[in-house]
Amino acid sequence: MSKNLFDLTGKVAVITGGGGVLGGSMAVSLAEAGVKIVILDLHKDAAESRAKEITDQGGEAIGLAGNVLDQDNLELVKEDILSKWGTIDILINAAGGNMPGATITPEQTIFDLSIDAFRKVSDLNLNGSVIPSLVFGKVMANQGTGVIINISSMSVAQAITRVAGYSASKAAIENFTRWMAVEMAHKYGEGIRVNAIAPGFFIGEQNRALLTNPDGSYTERGNTVIRKTPMGRFGVAEELNGAIQYLCSGASKFVTGIVIPIDGGFSAFSGV
Ligand code: NAD
């Protein structure tokens, strides 16, 4: 006789930014664990093609266009999901990332930072997780169960040059993770848990040009990251999925308000 602590069969998960690299990998992994997946992405094509990839492999998934900054839009999406599947058990806030205008070049100083770009990147990385948490978290509050996972970054605990707005908003989402975890447990009980993961460096579309040259070799910045990562390599998207399944499942039923680094040792190492 055995009991699978990690069983997720039949749960319904909404993954914002699920058309992207990390959210997409989480979607596939949860679908393989028997979770019904809603991929929500600004880009309808990306959402639909990821959903098709899952259904082609025998999983259950739908891809929807949605903007994490538009509360009215998310309310409509919520109604669509509830009429199709009747519940929302998991929310992964994977929409986010840096934006070209919000990165200062090596020659620039903080005084060259565009406040408009700072606002936009902060809006996406902070409000873009808070708004879906309010909309989909309400379903969880009503049913007394649910899991929310936010995505933080290595730029929170130690400054990472050039990405000021991104770092400030990721720091804020860690704080919000703790805040909402406490609030939900106090007011709606222990069945609702809010946690975060903090990935180290994973090559994606947003950071590819910062970390790699067109010929695939690492840029100076890429090499600096590798030197500070004891495992000596970048992460692979699938390496986040063990922690995601742990946080989504009953295996972590007494865990709320934490941030799990998944970083090849980056956060443990002084660099010296
Ligand atoms: P990605 O660009 O591949 O995916 C992000 C997805 O979010 C895209 O599909 C995009 O269309 C979608 N999106 C953007 N704005 C949206 C909006 N307003 N509404 C709905 N969807 C929207 O990025 P990724 O590398 O998969 O990163 C996912 C998350 O992980 C981000 O929060 C990022 O900051 C974080 N993260 C990434 C790394 C890394 O190394 N790649 C490291 C730490 C944290």
Coordinates of C-alpha atoms and ligand atoms in Angstrom, one line a residue:
M1 CA 0.0 0.0 0.0
S2 CA 1.4 3.4 -0.8
K3 CA 0.1 7.0 -0.7
N4 CA 1.4 9.5 -3.2
L5 CA 1.9 12.7 -1.2
F6 CA 2.4 14.6 -4.5
D7 CA -0.9 13.5 -6.1
L8 CA -2.5 16.3 -8.1
T9 CA -4.9 14.3 -10.3
G10 CA -8.0 16.3 -11.4
K11 CA -6.9 19.6 -10.0
V12 CA -7.4 22.8 -12.1
A13 CA -4.5 25.1 -12.6
V14 CA -4.3 28.6 -14.2
I15 CA -0.8 29.5 -15.4
T16 CA -0.3 33.1 -16.4
G17 CA 2.4 33.6 -18.9
G18 CA 2.0 29.9 -19.7
G19 CA 2.9 30.7 -23.3
G20 CA 6.5 31.5 -22.2
V21 CA 9.5 29.4 -21.4
L22 CA 9.2 28.7 -17.7
G23 CA 5.4 28.9 -17.3
G24 CA 5.1 26.6 -20.4
S25 CA 7.3 24.0 -18.9
M26 CA 5.4 24.1 -15.6
A27 CA 2.1 23.7 -17.6
V28 CA 3.4 20.6 -19.4
S29 CA 4.7 19.1 -16.1
L30 CA 1.5 19.7 -14.2
A31 CA -0.5 18.3 -17.1
E32 CA 1.6 15.1 -17.0
A33 CA 0.6 14.9 -13.3
G34 CA -3.0 14.8 -14.3
V35 CA -3.8 18.5 -13.7
K36 CA -6.3 20.3 -16.0
I37 CA -4.4 23.4 -17.4
V38 CA -5.5 26.8 -18.3
I39 CA -2.7 28.7 -20.1
L40 CA -3.4 32.4 -19.9
D41 CA -1.1 34.6 -21.9
L42 CA -1.1 38.0 -23.6
H43 CA -0.3 36.2 -26.8
K44 CA -3.2 34.0 -27.8
D45 CA -1.2 32.0 -30.3
A46 CA 1.4 31.1 -27.7
A47 CA -1.3 30.1 -25.2
E48 CA -3.2 28.0 -27.8
S49 CA -0.1 26.3 -29.2
R50 CA 1.1 25.3 -25.7
A51 CA -2.4 24.0 -24.9
K52 CA -2.4 22.0 -28.1
E53 CA 1.0 20.5 -27.2
I54 CA -0.5 19.3 -24.0
T55 CA -3.7 17.9 -25.5
D56 CA -1.7 16.2 -28.3
Q57 CA 0.1 14.3 -25.6
G58 CA -3.3 13.2 -24.0
G59 CA -3.5 15.9 -21.3
E60 CA -6.3 18.4 -20.7
A61 CA -5.6 22.1 -21.4
I62 CA -7.1 25.2 -22.9
G63 CA -5.2 28.3 -24.1
L64 CA -6.8 31.7 -23.4
A65 CA -5.8 35.2 -24.3
G66 CA -5.6 37.4 -21.1
N67 CA -3.8 40.3 -19.7
V68 CA -2.7 40.0 -16.1
L69 CA -3.0 43.8 -15.7
D70 CA -6.6 43.9 -16.7
Q71 CA -8.9 42.9 -13.8
D72 CA -12.1 43.0 -15.8
N73 CA -10.6 40.8 -18.4
L74 CA -9.5 38.3 -15.7
E75 CA -13.0 38.2 -14.2
L76 CA -14.4 37.1 -17.6
V77 CA -11.7 34.5 -17.9
K78 CA -12.5 33.3 -14.4
E79 CA -16.2 32.8 -15.3
D80 CA -15.1 30.9 -18.4
I81 CA -13.0 28.5 -16.4
L82 CA -15.6 28.0 -13.7
S83 CA -18.3 27.2 -16.3
K84 CA -15.9 24.7 -17.9
W85 CA -14.3 23.0 -15.0
G86 CA -16.1 24.3 -11.9
T87 CA -13.1 25.2 -9.8
I88 CA -9.6 26.7 -9.7
D89 CA -7.2 24.9 -7.4
I90 CA -3.8 26.3 -8.4
L91 CA -2.6 29.7 -9.7
I92 CA 0.9 30.1 -11.0
N93 CA 1.8 33.7 -11.7
A94 CA 4.5 33.2 -14.3
A95 CA 3.7 36.2 -16.5
G96 CA 6.5 38.7 -15.9
G97 CA 10.0 39.6 -16.8
N98 CA 12.3 42.4 -17.6
M99 CA 11.6 44.9 -20.5
P100 CA 14.2 46.3 -22.9
G101 CA 13.7 50.0 -21.9
A102 CA 14.0 49.2 -18.2
T103 CA 17.5 47.8 -18.5
I104 CA 20.3 50.4 -18.3
T105 CA 23.3 49.9 -20.6
P106 CA 26.8 49.3 -19.0
E107 CA 27.7 52.9 -19.9
Q108 CA 24.6 54.5 -18.4
T109 CA 24.1 55.4 -14.7
I110 CA 21.0 55.2 -12.5
F111 CA 20.2 58.8 -13.6
D112 CA 19.6 57.5 -17.1
L113 CA 16.8 55.2 -15.9
S114 CA 13.5 55.9 -17.7
I115 CA 10.8 56.3 -15.0
D116 CA 8.2 55.3 -17.6
A117 CA 10.1 52.0 -18.2
F118 CA 10.5 51.6 -14.4
R119 CA 6.8 52.0 -13.9
K120 CA 5.9 49.5 -16.7
V121 CA 8.3 46.8 -15.5
S122 CA 7.1 47.3 -11.9
D123 CA 3.5 47.1 -13.0
L124 CA 4.0 43.8 -14.8
N125 CA 6.1 42.1 -12.1
L126 CA 4.1 43.3 -9.1
N127 CA 0.6 44.2 -10.1
G128 CA 0.7 41.5 -12.8
S129 CA 0.8 38.9 -10.0
V130 CA -1.3 40.7 -7.4
I131 CA -4.3 41.2 -9.7
P132 CA -4.7 37.5 -10.8
S133 CA -4.1 36.6 -7.1
L134 CA -7.1 38.7 -6.2
V135 CA -9.4 37.4 -9.0
F136 CA -8.5 33.7 -8.9
G137 CA -7.7 33.7 -5.1
K138 CA -11.4 34.7 -4.4
V139 CA -12.5 31.3 -5.9
M140 CA -10.0 29.7 -3.5
A141 CA -11.3 31.7 -0.5
N142 CA -14.9 30.7 -1.3
Q143 CA -13.9 27.0 -1.5
G144 CA -11.4 27.1 1.4
T145 CA -8.7 25.4 -0.6
G146 CA -6.1 26.5 -3.2
V147 CA -2.5 27.2 -3.9
I148 CA -0.9 30.3 -5.3
I149 CA 2.8 30.3 -6.5
N150 CA 4.6 33.5 -7.5
I151 CA 7.9 33.8 -9.3
S152 CA 10.7 35.8 -7.6
S153 CA 14.3 36.1 -8.7
M154 CA 17.9 36.1 -7.6
S155 CA 17.8 39.9 -8.0
V156 CA 16.0 40.3 -4.7
A157 CA 18.6 39.4 -2.1
Q158 CA 21.6 40.8 -3.9
A159 CA 21.7 43.6 -6.4
I160 CA 22.1 42.5 -10.0
T161 CA 23.4 45.3 -12.1
R162 CA 21.3 47.1 -14.8
V163 CA 17.8 45.8 -13.9
A164 CA 16.6 48.2 -11.2
G165 CA 12.9 48.1 -11.8
Y166 CA 12.7 44.4 -12.3
S167 CA 14.6 43.8 -9.1
A168 CA 12.5 46.2 -7.0
S169 CA 9.3 44.7 -8.2
K170 CA 10.5 41.1 -7.6
A171 CA 11.5 42.2 -4.1
A172 CA 7.9 43.5 -3.6
I173 CA 6.3 40.3 -4.9
E174 CA 8.3 38.3 -2.2
N175 CA 6.9 40.6 0.4
F176 CA 3.4 40.3 -1.1
T177 CA 3.8 36.5 -1.1
R178 CA 4.3 36.5 2.7
W179 CA 1.6 39.1 3.3
M180 CA -1.1 37.2 1.3
A181 CA 0.0 33.8 2.9
V182 CA -0.6 35.2 6.3
E183 CA -3.9 37.0 5.4
M184 CA -5.3 33.9 3.7
A185 CA -4.4 31.5 6.6
H186 CA -5.9 34.0 9.1
K187 CA -9.1 34.7 7.3
Y188 CA -9.8 31.6 5.2
G189 CA -7.9 28.8 6.9
E190 CA -5.0 26.6 6.3
G191 CA -6.3 25.2 3.0
I192 CA -5.0 28.1 1.1
R193 CA -1.3 28.5 0.7
V194 CA 0.8 31.2 -1.0
N195 CA 4.4 30.6 -1.8
A196 CA 7.1 31.6 -4.3
I197 CA 10.0 30.1 -6.1
A198 CA 13.1 32.1 -7.0
P199 CA 14.8 30.8 -10.1
G200 CA 18.4 31.3 -10.7
F201 CA 19.5 32.0 -14.3
F202 CA 17.6 30.2 -17.0
I203 CA 18.1 31.2 -20.6
G204 CA 14.9 32.6 -22.1
E205 CA 13.9 35.0 -24.8
Q206 CA 14.2 38.0 -22.4
N207 CA 17.7 37.4 -21.2
R208 CA 19.2 35.5 -24.1
A209 CA 21.0 38.5 -25.6
L210 CA 22.3 39.6 -22.2
L211 CA 23.8 36.2 -21.4
T212 CA 24.8 34.7 -24.8
N213 CA 26.3 35.8 -28.0
P214 CA 24.8 35.0 -31.4
D215 CA 27.4 32.1 -31.7
G216 CA 26.1 30.6 -28.5
S217 CA 29.2 31.5 -26.4
Y218 CA 28.5 33.4 -23.1
T219 CA 28.8 37.2 -22.9
E220 CA 30.9 38.7 -20.1
R221 CA 27.7 38.9 -18.0
G222 CA 26.9 35.3 -18.8
N223 CA 30.4 34.2 -17.7
T224 CA 30.0 36.3 -14.5
V225 CA 26.8 34.4 -13.7
I226 CA 28.4 31.1 -14.3
R227 CA 31.3 31.9 -12.0
K228 CA 28.9 32.8 -9.2
T229 CA 26.9 29.6 -9.8
P230 CA 28.6 26.7 -7.9
M231 CA 27.1 24.2 -10.3
G232 CA 28.7 26.1 -13.2
R233 CA 25.8 26.2 -15.6
F234 CA 22.5 27.9 -16.4
G235 CA 19.3 26.2 -15.3
V236 CA 17.0 24.2 -17.5
A237 CA 13.3 25.1 -17.3
E238 CA 12.2 21.6 -16.3
E239 CA 14.4 21.9 -13.2
L240 CA 11.8 24.2 -11.6
N241 CA 9.0 21.6 -11.8
G242 CA 9.9 19.4 -8.8
A243 CA 9.5 22.4 -6.5
I244 CA 6.3 23.4 -8.4
Q245 CA 4.7 20.0 -7.8
Y246 CA 5.8 20.0 -4.2
L247 CA 4.3 23.4 -3.6
C248 CA 1.0 22.5 -5.4
S249 CA 0.5 19.2 -3.6
G250 CA -0.3 18.0 -0.2
A251 CA 3.4 17.2 0.3
S252 CA 3.7 20.9 1.4
K253 CA 0.4 21.2 3.3
F254 CA 2.1 23.0 6.3
V255 CA 4.2 25.3 4.0
T256 CA 3.0 28.8 3.3
G257 CA 4.7 32.2 2.8
I258 CA 8.1 30.8 1.7
V259 CA 10.4 31.4 -1.2
I260 CA 12.3 28.4 -2.6
P261 CA 15.5 29.3 -4.5
I262 CA 16.2 27.0 -7.5
D263 CA 19.6 28.3 -8.5
G264 CA 22.4 25.8 -8.7
G265 CA 23.8 27.3 -5.5
F266 CA 23.9 31.0 -6.7
S267 CA 22.3 32.4 -3.5
A268 CA 24.6 30.3 -1.3
F269 CA 27.8 31.5 -2.8
S270 CA 29.6 34.8 -2.0
G271 CA 31.4 34.6 -5.4
V272 CA 34.8 34.4 -3.6
Ligands
NAD1 P1 8.9 34.4 -20.9 O1 9.1 35.8 -21.6 O2 9.4 33.3 -21.7 O3 7.4 34.3 -20.5 C1 6.6 35.3 -20.0 C2 5.3 35.2 -20.6 O4 4.4 36.1 -20.0 C3 5.2 35.4 -22.1 O5 4.6 34.3 -22.8 C4 4.4 36.7 -22.3 O6 3.6 36.8 -23.4 C5 3.6 36.7 -21.0 N1 3.1 38.0 -20.6 C6 3.8 39.1 -20.6 N2 3.0 40.2 -20.2 C7 1.8 39.6 -20.0 C8 0.6 40.2 -19.5 N3 0.4 41.5 -19.3 N4 -0.5 39.3 -19.4 C9 -0.4 38.0 -19.7 N5 0.8 37.4 -20.1 C10 1.8 38.2 -20.2 O7 9.7 34.5 -19.5 P2 10.2 33.4 -18.6 O8 11.7 33.3 -18.7 O9 9.4 32.1 -18.8 O10 9.9 34.0 -17.2 C11 8.7 33.7 -16.4 C12 8.8 34.3 -15.0 O11 9.9 33.8 -14.4 C13 8.9 35.8 -15.1 O12 8.2 36.4 -14.0 C14 10.4 36.0 -14.9 O13 10.7 37.3 -14.4 C15 10.7 34.9 -14.0 N6 12.1 34.6 -13.9 C16 12.8 34.1 -15.0 C17 14.1 33.8 -14.9 C18 14.9 33.3 -16.1 O14 16.1 33.1 -15.9 N7 14.3 33.0 -17.3 C19 14.8 33.9 -13.7 C20 14.1 34.4 -12.6 C21 12.8 34.7 -12.7

